[in-house]
mmCIF file of C-alpha atoms in Angstrom:
data_model
loop_
_atom_site.group_PDB
_atom_site.id
_atom_site.type_symbol
_atom_site.label_atom_id
_atom_site.label_comp_id
_atom_site.label_asym_id
_atom_site.label_seq_id
_atom_site.Cartn_x
_atom_site.Cartn_y
_atom_site.Cartn_z
ATOM 1 C CA UNK A 5 8.195 -5.808 3.406
ATOM 2 C CA UNK A 6 7.458 -8.776 1.127
ATOM 3 C CA UNK A 7 5.765 -10.611 4.003
ATOM 4 C CA UNK A 8 3.621 -7.585 4.932
ATOM 5 C CA UNK A 9 2.557 -6.928 1.359
ATOM 6 C CA UNK A 10 1.795 -10.604 0.769
ATOM 7 C CA UNK A 11 -0.606 -10.450 3.729
ATOM 8 C CA UNK A 12 -2.374 -7.530 2.049
ATOM 9 C CA UNK A 13 -2.394 -9.401 -1.251
ATOM 10 C CA UNK A 14 -4.108 -12.380 0.380
ATOM 11 C CA UNK A 15 -7.227 -10.217 0.721
ATOM 12 C CA UNK A 16 -7.121 -9.169 -2.956
ATOM 13 C CA UNK A 17 -6.766 -12.229 -5.214
ATOM 14 C CA UNK A 18 -7.071 -11.620 -8.970
ATOM 15 C CA UNK A 19 -10.687 -12.861 -9.006
ATOM 16 C CA UNK A 20 -11.667 -10.321 -6.354
ATOM 17 C CA UNK A 21 -9.850 -7.604 -8.267
ATOM 18 C CA UNK A 22 -11.911 -8.469 -11.327
ATOM 19 C CA UNK A 23 -15.136 -8.291 -9.328
ATOM 20 C CA UNK A 24 -14.208 -4.885 -7.908
ATOM 21 C CA UNK A 25 -13.507 -3.512 -11.377
ATOM 22 C CA UNK A 26 -16.586 -4.809 -13.166
ATOM 23 C CA UNK A 27 -18.956 -2.000 -14.235
ATOM 24 C CA UNK A 28 -16.646 0.726 -12.943
ATOM 25 C CA UNK A 29 -16.753 3.937 -14.926
ATOM 26 C CA UNK A 30 -13.840 5.618 -16.633
ATOM 27 C CA UNK A 31 -11.405 7.435 -14.323
ATOM 28 C CA UNK A 32 -12.796 5.669 -11.241
ATOM 29 C CA UNK A 33 -12.084 2.288 -12.805
ATOM 30 C CA UNK A 34 -8.649 3.327 -14.040
ATOM 31 C CA UNK A 35 -7.639 4.677 -10.640
ATOM 32 C CA UNK A 36 -8.906 1.622 -8.793
ATOM 33 C CA UNK A 37 -7.264 -0.735 -11.296
ATOM 34 C CA UNK A 38 -3.915 1.015 -10.960
ATOM 35 C CA UNK A 39 -4.134 0.864 -7.153
ATOM 36 C CA UNK A 40 -5.097 -2.819 -7.190
ATOM 37 C CA UNK A 41 -2.191 -3.511 -9.511
ATOM 38 C CA UNK A 42 0.232 -2.721 -6.699
ATOM 39 C CA UNK A 43 -1.145 -5.299 -4.257
ATOM 40 C CA UNK A 44 -2.253 -8.016 -6.696
ATOM 41 C CA UNK A 45 0.198 -10.771 -7.688
ATOM 42 C CA UNK A 46 1.504 -10.228 -11.196
ATOM 43 C CA UNK A 47 4.383 -11.350 -13.355
ATOM 44 C CA UNK A 48 4.983 -11.564 -17.080
ATOM 45 C CA UNK A 49 3.861 -15.191 -17.238
ATOM 46 C CA UNK A 50 0.444 -14.264 -15.824
ATOM 47 C CA UNK A 51 -0.144 -11.369 -18.233
ATOM 48 C CA UNK A 52 -2.156 -13.440 -20.708
ATOM 49 C CA UNK A 53 -4.534 -15.228 -18.284
ATOM 50 C CA UNK A 54 -5.109 -12.023 -16.327
ATOM 51 C CA UNK A 55 -5.866 -10.075 -19.479
ATOM 52 C CA UNK A 56 -8.286 -12.736 -20.726
ATOM 53 C CA UNK A 57 -9.990 -12.940 -17.328
ATOM 54 C CA UNK A 58 -10.475 -9.176 -17.172
ATOM 55 C CA UNK A 59 -11.874 -8.992 -20.703
ATOM 56 C CA UNK A 60 -14.238 -11.904 -20.042
ATOM 57 C CA UNK A 61 -15.538 -10.165 -16.926
ATOM 58 C CA UNK A 62 -16.637 -7.185 -19.016
ATOM 59 C CA UNK A 63 -13.978 -4.822 -17.636
ATOM 60 C CA UNK A 64 -13.267 -2.014 -20.165
ATOM 61 C CA UNK A 65 -10.058 -2.357 -22.141
ATOM 62 C CA UNK A 66 -8.607 0.897 -20.792
ATOM 63 C CA UNK A 67 -9.198 -0.159 -17.178
ATOM 64 C CA UNK A 68 -7.545 -3.504 -17.903
ATOM 65 C CA UNK A 69 -4.458 -1.751 -19.242
ATOM 66 C CA UNK A 70 -4.231 0.482 -16.166
ATOM 67 C CA UNK A 71 -3.932 -2.706 -14.135
ATOM 68 C CA UNK A 72 -1.419 -4.301 -16.519
ATOM 69 C CA UNK A 73 0.823 -1.229 -16.434
ATOM 70 C CA UNK A 74 0.685 -0.674 -12.676
ATOM 71 C CA UNK A 75 1.345 -4.258 -11.614
ATOM 72 C CA UNK A 76 4.919 -4.654 -12.895
ATOM 73 C CA UNK A 77 5.869 -0.976 -12.751
ATOM 74 C CA UNK A 78 5.086 -0.241 -9.083
ATOM 75 C CA UNK A 79 6.933 -2.880 -7.100
ATOM 76 C CA UNK A 80 6.797 -3.097 -3.308
ATOM 77 C CA UNK A 81 10.376 -4.371 -2.976
ATOM 78 C CA UNK A 82 11.655 -1.565 -5.195
ATOM 79 C CA UNK A 83 9.642 0.909 -3.126
ATOM 80 C CA UNK A 84 11.301 -0.290 0.085
ATOM 81 C CA UNK A 85 14.773 -0.179 -1.472
ATOM 82 C CA UNK A 86 14.235 3.304 -2.898
ATOM 83 C CA UNK A 87 12.999 4.497 0.482
ATOM 84 C CA UNK A 88 16.098 3.140 2.182
ATOM 85 C CA UNK A 89 18.575 4.401 -0.403
ATOM 86 C CA UNK A 90 17.158 7.764 -1.462
ATOM 87 C CA UNK A 91 14.574 8.734 1.148
ATOM 88 C CA UNK A 92 10.817 8.991 1.405
ATOM 89 C CA UNK A 93 10.406 11.761 -1.185
ATOM 90 C CA UNK A 94 11.960 9.720 -3.991
ATOM 91 C CA UNK A 95 9.995 6.632 -2.954
ATOM 92 C CA UNK A 96 6.724 8.560 -3.054
ATOM 93 C CA UNK A 97 7.647 10.103 -6.409
ATOM 94 C CA UNK A 98 8.271 6.596 -7.745
ATOM 95 C CA UNK A 99 4.927 5.203 -6.638
ATOM 96 C CA UNK A 100 3.031 8.363 -7.586
ATOM 97 C CA UNK A 101 4.497 8.560 -11.072
ATOM 98 C CA UNK A 102 3.927 4.848 -11.657
ATOM 99 C CA UNK A 103 0.272 5.160 -10.721
ATOM 100 C CA UNK A 104 -0.149 8.289 -12.840
ATOM 101 C CA UNK A 105 1.367 6.625 -15.902
ATOM 102 C CA UNK A 106 -0.887 3.578 -15.422
ATOM 103 C CA UNK A 107 -4.019 5.709 -15.054
ATOM 104 C CA UNK A 108 -3.277 8.024 -17.987
ATOM 105 C CA UNK A 109 -2.198 5.149 -20.246
ATOM 106 C CA UNK A 110 -5.417 3.281 -19.484
ATOM 107 C CA UNK A 111 -7.573 6.342 -20.133
ATOM 108 C CA UNK A 112 -5.850 7.075 -23.455
ATOM 109 C CA UNK A 113 -6.122 3.474 -24.656
ATOM 110 C CA UNK A 114 -9.746 3.335 -23.538
ATOM 111 C CA UNK A 115 -10.626 6.513 -25.442
ATOM 112 C CA UNK A 116 -9.054 5.166 -28.652
ATOM 113 C CA UNK A 117 -11.629 2.326 -28.801
ATOM 114 C CA UNK A 118 -9.150 -0.355 -29.833
ATOM 115 C CA UNK A 119 -11.159 -3.426 -28.838
ATOM 116 C CA UNK A 120 -11.042 -4.686 -32.434
ATOM 117 C CA UNK A 121 -7.288 -5.090 -32.093
ATOM 118 C CA UNK A 122 -7.585 -7.689 -29.352
ATOM 119 C CA UNK A 123 -7.061 -11.175 -30.774
ATOM 120 C CA UNK A 124 -10.376 -12.703 -31.838
ATOM 121 C CA UNK A 125 -10.066 -15.841 -29.731
ATOM 122 C CA UNK A 126 -10.035 -13.744 -26.552
ATOM 123 C CA UNK A 127 -13.615 -12.622 -27.208
ATOM 124 C CA UNK A 128 -14.690 -16.169 -28.028
ATOM 125 C CA UNK A 129 -13.516 -17.743 -24.774
ATOM 126 C CA UNK A 130 -16.339 -18.493 -22.365
ATOM 127 C CA UNK A 131 -15.498 -19.346 -18.797
ATOM 128 C CA UNK A 132 -19.013 -19.537 -17.373
ATOM 129 C CA UNK A 133 -19.498 -18.800 -13.721
ATOM 130 C CA UNK A 134 -16.647 -17.221 -11.797
ATOM 131 C CA UNK A 135 -15.074 -19.511 -9.209
ATOM 132 C CA UNK A 136 -15.949 -18.905 -5.597
ATOM 133 C CA UNK A 137 -13.452 -16.814 -3.667
ATOM 134 C CA UNK A 138 -12.187 -18.726 -0.683
ATOM 135 C CA UNK A 139 -11.531 -16.917 2.578
ATOM 136 C CA UNK A 140 -8.628 -18.600 4.396
ATOM 137 C CA UNK A 141 -8.085 -18.208 8.098
ATOM 138 C CA UNK A 142 -5.668 -15.617 9.456
ATOM 139 C CA UNK A 143 -3.293 -18.404 10.465
ATOM 140 C CA UNK A 144 -3.374 -19.774 6.943
ATOM 141 C CA UNK A 145 -2.680 -16.297 5.576
ATOM 142 C CA UNK A 146 0.383 -16.057 7.841
ATOM 143 C CA UNK A 147 1.630 -19.432 6.651
ATOM 144 C CA UNK A 148 1.004 -18.591 2.989
ATOM 145 C CA UNK A 149 2.709 -15.209 3.363
ATOM 146 C CA UNK A 150 5.759 -16.837 4.915
ATOM 147 C CA UNK A 151 5.907 -19.339 2.053
ATOM 148 C CA UNK A 152 5.427 -16.571 -0.487
ATOM 149 C CA UNK A 153 8.206 -14.513 1.104
ATOM 150 C CA UNK A 154 10.520 -17.516 0.942
ATOM 151 C CA UNK A 155 9.708 -18.060 -2.727
ATOM 152 C CA UNK A 156 10.203 -14.379 -3.538
ATOM 153 C CA UNK A 157 13.538 -14.397 -1.718
ATOM 154 C CA UNK A 158 14.607 -17.370 -3.829
ATOM 155 C CA UNK A 159 13.500 -15.704 -7.056
ATOM 156 C CA UNK A 160 14.453 -12.090 -6.372
ATOM 157 C CA UNK A 161 17.487 -12.626 -4.173
ATOM 158 C CA UNK A 162 19.671 -13.732 -7.060
ATOM 159 C CA UNK A 163 18.569 -10.758 -9.165
ATOM 160 C CA UNK A 164 19.361 -8.399 -6.294
ATOM 161 C CA UNK A 165 22.814 -9.939 -5.914
ATOM 162 C CA UNK A 166 23.383 -9.717 -9.654
ATOM 163 C CA UNK A 167 22.174 -6.135 -9.591
ATOM 164 C CA UNK A 168 24.576 -5.333 -6.765
ATOM 165 C CA UNK A 169 27.369 -6.971 -8.755
ATOM 166 C CA UNK A 170 26.603 -5.000 -11.895
ATOM 167 C CA UNK A 171 26.180 -1.868 -9.809
ATOM 168 C CA UNK A 172 29.554 -2.447 -8.176
ATOM 169 C CA UNK A 173 31.154 -2.921 -11.579
ATOM 170 C CA UNK A 174 29.601 0.301 -12.868
ATOM 171 C CA UNK A 175 30.634 2.088 -9.689
ATOM 172 C CA UNK A 176 34.227 0.923 -9.998
ATOM 173 C CA UNK A 177 34.907 0.798 -13.715
ATOM 174 C CA UNK A 178 32.332 2.635 -15.833
ATOM 175 C CA UNK A 179 33.826 5.927 -17.002
ATOM 176 C CA UNK A 180 31.749 8.918 -16.025
ATOM 177 C CA UNK A 181 32.378 10.512 -19.411
ATOM 178 C CA UNK A 182 30.671 7.619 -21.180
ATOM 179 C CA UNK A 183 27.537 7.958 -19.064
ATOM 180 C CA UNK A 184 27.486 11.727 -19.486
ATOM 181 C CA UNK A 185 27.842 11.362 -23.241
ATOM 182 C CA UNK A 186 24.923 9.000 -23.789
ATOM 183 C CA UNK A 187 22.469 9.715 -20.969
ATOM 184 C CA UNK A 188 23.985 12.440 -18.820
ATOM 185 C CA UNK A 189 22.789 15.918 -18.036
ATOM 186 C CA UNK A 190 24.356 17.373 -21.157
ATOM 187 C CA UNK A 191 22.404 15.107 -23.482
ATOM 188 C CA UNK A 192 18.864 16.460 -24.047
ATOM 189 C CA UNK A 193 17.817 12.992 -25.217
ATOM 190 C CA UNK A 194 19.298 11.232 -22.200
ATOM 191 C CA UNK A 195 15.955 10.035 -20.827
ATOM 192 C CA UNK A 196 14.880 8.691 -24.222
ATOM 193 C CA UNK A 197 18.197 6.855 -24.602
ATOM 194 C CA UNK A 198 17.800 5.297 -21.144
ATOM 195 C CA UNK A 199 14.266 4.096 -21.982
ATOM 196 C CA UNK A 200 15.361 2.605 -25.310
ATOM 197 C CA UNK A 201 18.179 0.751 -23.569
ATOM 198 C CA UNK A 202 15.874 -0.501 -20.832
ATOM 199 C CA UNK A 203 13.134 -1.951 -23.073
ATOM 200 C CA UNK A 204 15.121 -4.957 -24.415
ATOM 201 C CA UNK A 205 16.221 -5.928 -20.896
ATOM 202 C CA UNK A 206 14.307 -8.233 -18.559
ATOM 203 C CA UNK A 207 14.577 -7.830 -14.800
ATOM 204 C CA UNK A 208 12.391 -7.010 -11.844
ATOM 205 C CA UNK A 209 12.473 -3.578 -10.244
ATOM 206 C CA UNK A 210 14.298 -4.835 -7.157
ATOM 207 C CA UNK A 211 17.159 -6.161 -9.256
ATOM 208 C CA UNK A 212 17.618 -2.833 -11.053
ATOM 209 C CA UNK A 213 17.767 -0.671 -7.901
ATOM 210 C CA UNK A 214 21.484 -1.344 -7.172
ATOM 211 C CA UNK A 215 22.294 -0.537 -10.798
ATOM 212 C CA UNK A 216 20.267 2.665 -10.578
ATOM 213 C CA UNK A 217 22.121 3.651 -7.404
ATOM 214 C CA UNK A 218 25.509 3.197 -9.075
ATOM 215 C CA UNK A 219 24.435 5.110 -12.179
ATOM 216 C CA UNK A 220 23.222 8.016 -10.040
ATOM 217 C CA UNK A 221 26.502 8.043 -8.124
ATOM 218 C CA UNK A 222 28.277 8.234 -11.482
ATOM 219 C CA UNK A 223 26.331 11.371 -12.359
ATOM 220 C CA UNK A 224 23.266 10.052 -14.158
ATOM 221 C CA UNK A 225 20.264 12.302 -13.326
ATOM 222 C CA UNK A 226 17.738 10.678 -11.006
ATOM 223 C CA UNK A 227 14.839 11.070 -13.446
ATOM 224 C CA UNK A 228 16.860 9.379 -16.185
ATOM 225 C CA UNK A 229 17.752 6.500 -13.874
ATOM 226 C CA UNK A 230 14.132 6.014 -12.752
ATOM 227 C CA UNK A 231 12.937 6.129 -16.375
ATOM 228 C CA UNK A 232 15.413 3.361 -17.159
ATOM 229 C CA UNK A 233 14.077 1.273 -14.267
ATOM 230 C CA UNK A 234 10.451 1.805 -15.298
ATOM 231 C CA UNK A 235 11.210 0.825 -18.891
ATOM 232 C CA UNK A 236 12.867 -2.391 -17.746
ATOM 233 C CA UNK A 237 9.922 -3.380 -15.552
ATOM 234 C CA UNK A 238 6.931 -2.144 -17.573
ATOM 235 C CA UNK A 239 8.070 -2.525 -21.192
ATOM 236 C CA UNK A 240 10.469 -5.453 -21.161
ATOM 237 C CA UNK A 241 10.763 -7.269 -24.473
ATOM 238 C CA UNK A 242 9.841 -10.721 -23.073
ATOM 239 C CA UNK A 243 6.613 -9.340 -21.623
ATOM 240 C CA UNK A 244 5.742 -7.749 -24.958
ATOM 241 C CA UNK A 245 6.262 -11.143 -26.632
ATOM 242 C CA UNK A 246 3.822 -12.703 -24.154
ATOM 243 C CA UNK A 247 1.230 -9.937 -24.575
ATOM 244 C CA UNK A 248 1.419 -10.405 -28.342
ATOM 245 C CA UNK A 249 -0.540 -13.623 -27.775
ATOM 246 C CA UNK A 250 -3.634 -11.585 -26.890
ATOM 247 C CA UNK A 251 -2.986 -8.245 -28.618
ATOM 248 C CA UNK A 252 -2.756 -7.566 -32.320
ATOM 249 C CA UNK A 253 0.384 -5.685 -33.415
ATOM 250 C CA UNK A 254 -1.335 -2.294 -33.687
ATOM 251 C CA UNK A 255 -2.717 -2.392 -30.143
ATOM 252 C CA UNK A 256 0.594 -3.669 -28.795
ATOM 253 C CA UNK A 257 2.358 -0.781 -30.562
ATOM 254 C CA UNK A 258 -0.109 1.718 -29.064
ATOM 255 C CA UNK A 259 0.464 0.221 -25.611
ATOM 256 C CA UNK A 260 4.247 0.503 -25.940
ATOM 257 C CA UNK A 261 3.998 4.035 -27.339
ATOM 258 C CA UNK A 262 1.636 5.388 -24.677
ATOM 259 C CA UNK A 263 3.472 3.835 -21.723
ATOM 260 C CA UNK A 264 6.873 4.724 -23.183
ATOM 261 C CA UNK A 265 5.831 8.340 -23.688
ATOM 262 C CA UNK A 266 4.597 8.474 -20.092
ATOM 263 C CA UNK A 267 7.895 7.123 -18.777
ATOM 264 C CA UNK A 268 9.941 9.552 -20.863
ATOM 265 C CA UNK A 269 7.795 12.477 -19.707
ATOM 266 C CA UNK A 270 8.152 11.389 -16.080
ATOM 267 C CA UNK A 271 11.926 11.113 -16.427
ATOM 268 C CA UNK A 272 12.225 14.640 -17.789
ATOM 269 C CA UNK A 273 9.813 15.944 -15.143
ATOM 270 C CA UNK A 274 11.873 14.383 -12.333
ATOM 271 C CA UNK A 275 15.067 15.818 -13.759
ATOM 272 C CA UNK A 276 13.484 19.260 -13.937
ATOM 273 C CA UNK A 277 11.923 19.131 -10.446
ATOM 274 C CA UNK A 278 14.896 17.556 -8.691
#
């Protein structure tokens, strides 16, 4: 899966994503940005340069945020694992809800006209002409994808193993009563509790899947478990620290509030539907 997606990503580098999004209108731009976020390389360390590059290209702030939300939240490895563990319906719900949250969050932030709460230096940076987009050969794409897959395996593999270990511990030792008390079906604030617990953590979506599986087996509602996973990947504390370099506190707070509200709503919706 990582190899296949990396091949797709090779046709959509960040510079090309910026070019596709320039001068796009509201709604169309938000939807396209959220979709591109799935196939464009992104991690917390690249949040700042990507944000600056998008702003410099004249892409509206709301469209930029749709991309920033979608990229970490909708993860191709997590999608494959969810498909294998819970079936195609849950996998599609995951990707659909992630895209919806990214689109709605971007539209809301765009409508609030919060450009003045972007750090001043971001507007002052001038990059001049955009670098030329190189078009590597298909053979080179294959080689690069293989290398990328190897690197991802090195980076994600340990997290997956750790996630399996934590999941096994929860499966074997965590008392079901404790889970039911704090985030179970009987607690009307269970989804909110799960999101608040997930925000301080830092992990990729693939590493949280085994933990989510164990929590569900212990009786945690699926929507609550998915809300926890989304909070970990989209609102992790380290990423917020990095984004603070380009966002003033008020805009960062709005970002956290809008995305958090979307995740909580999605968790309750899943619990109600499923």
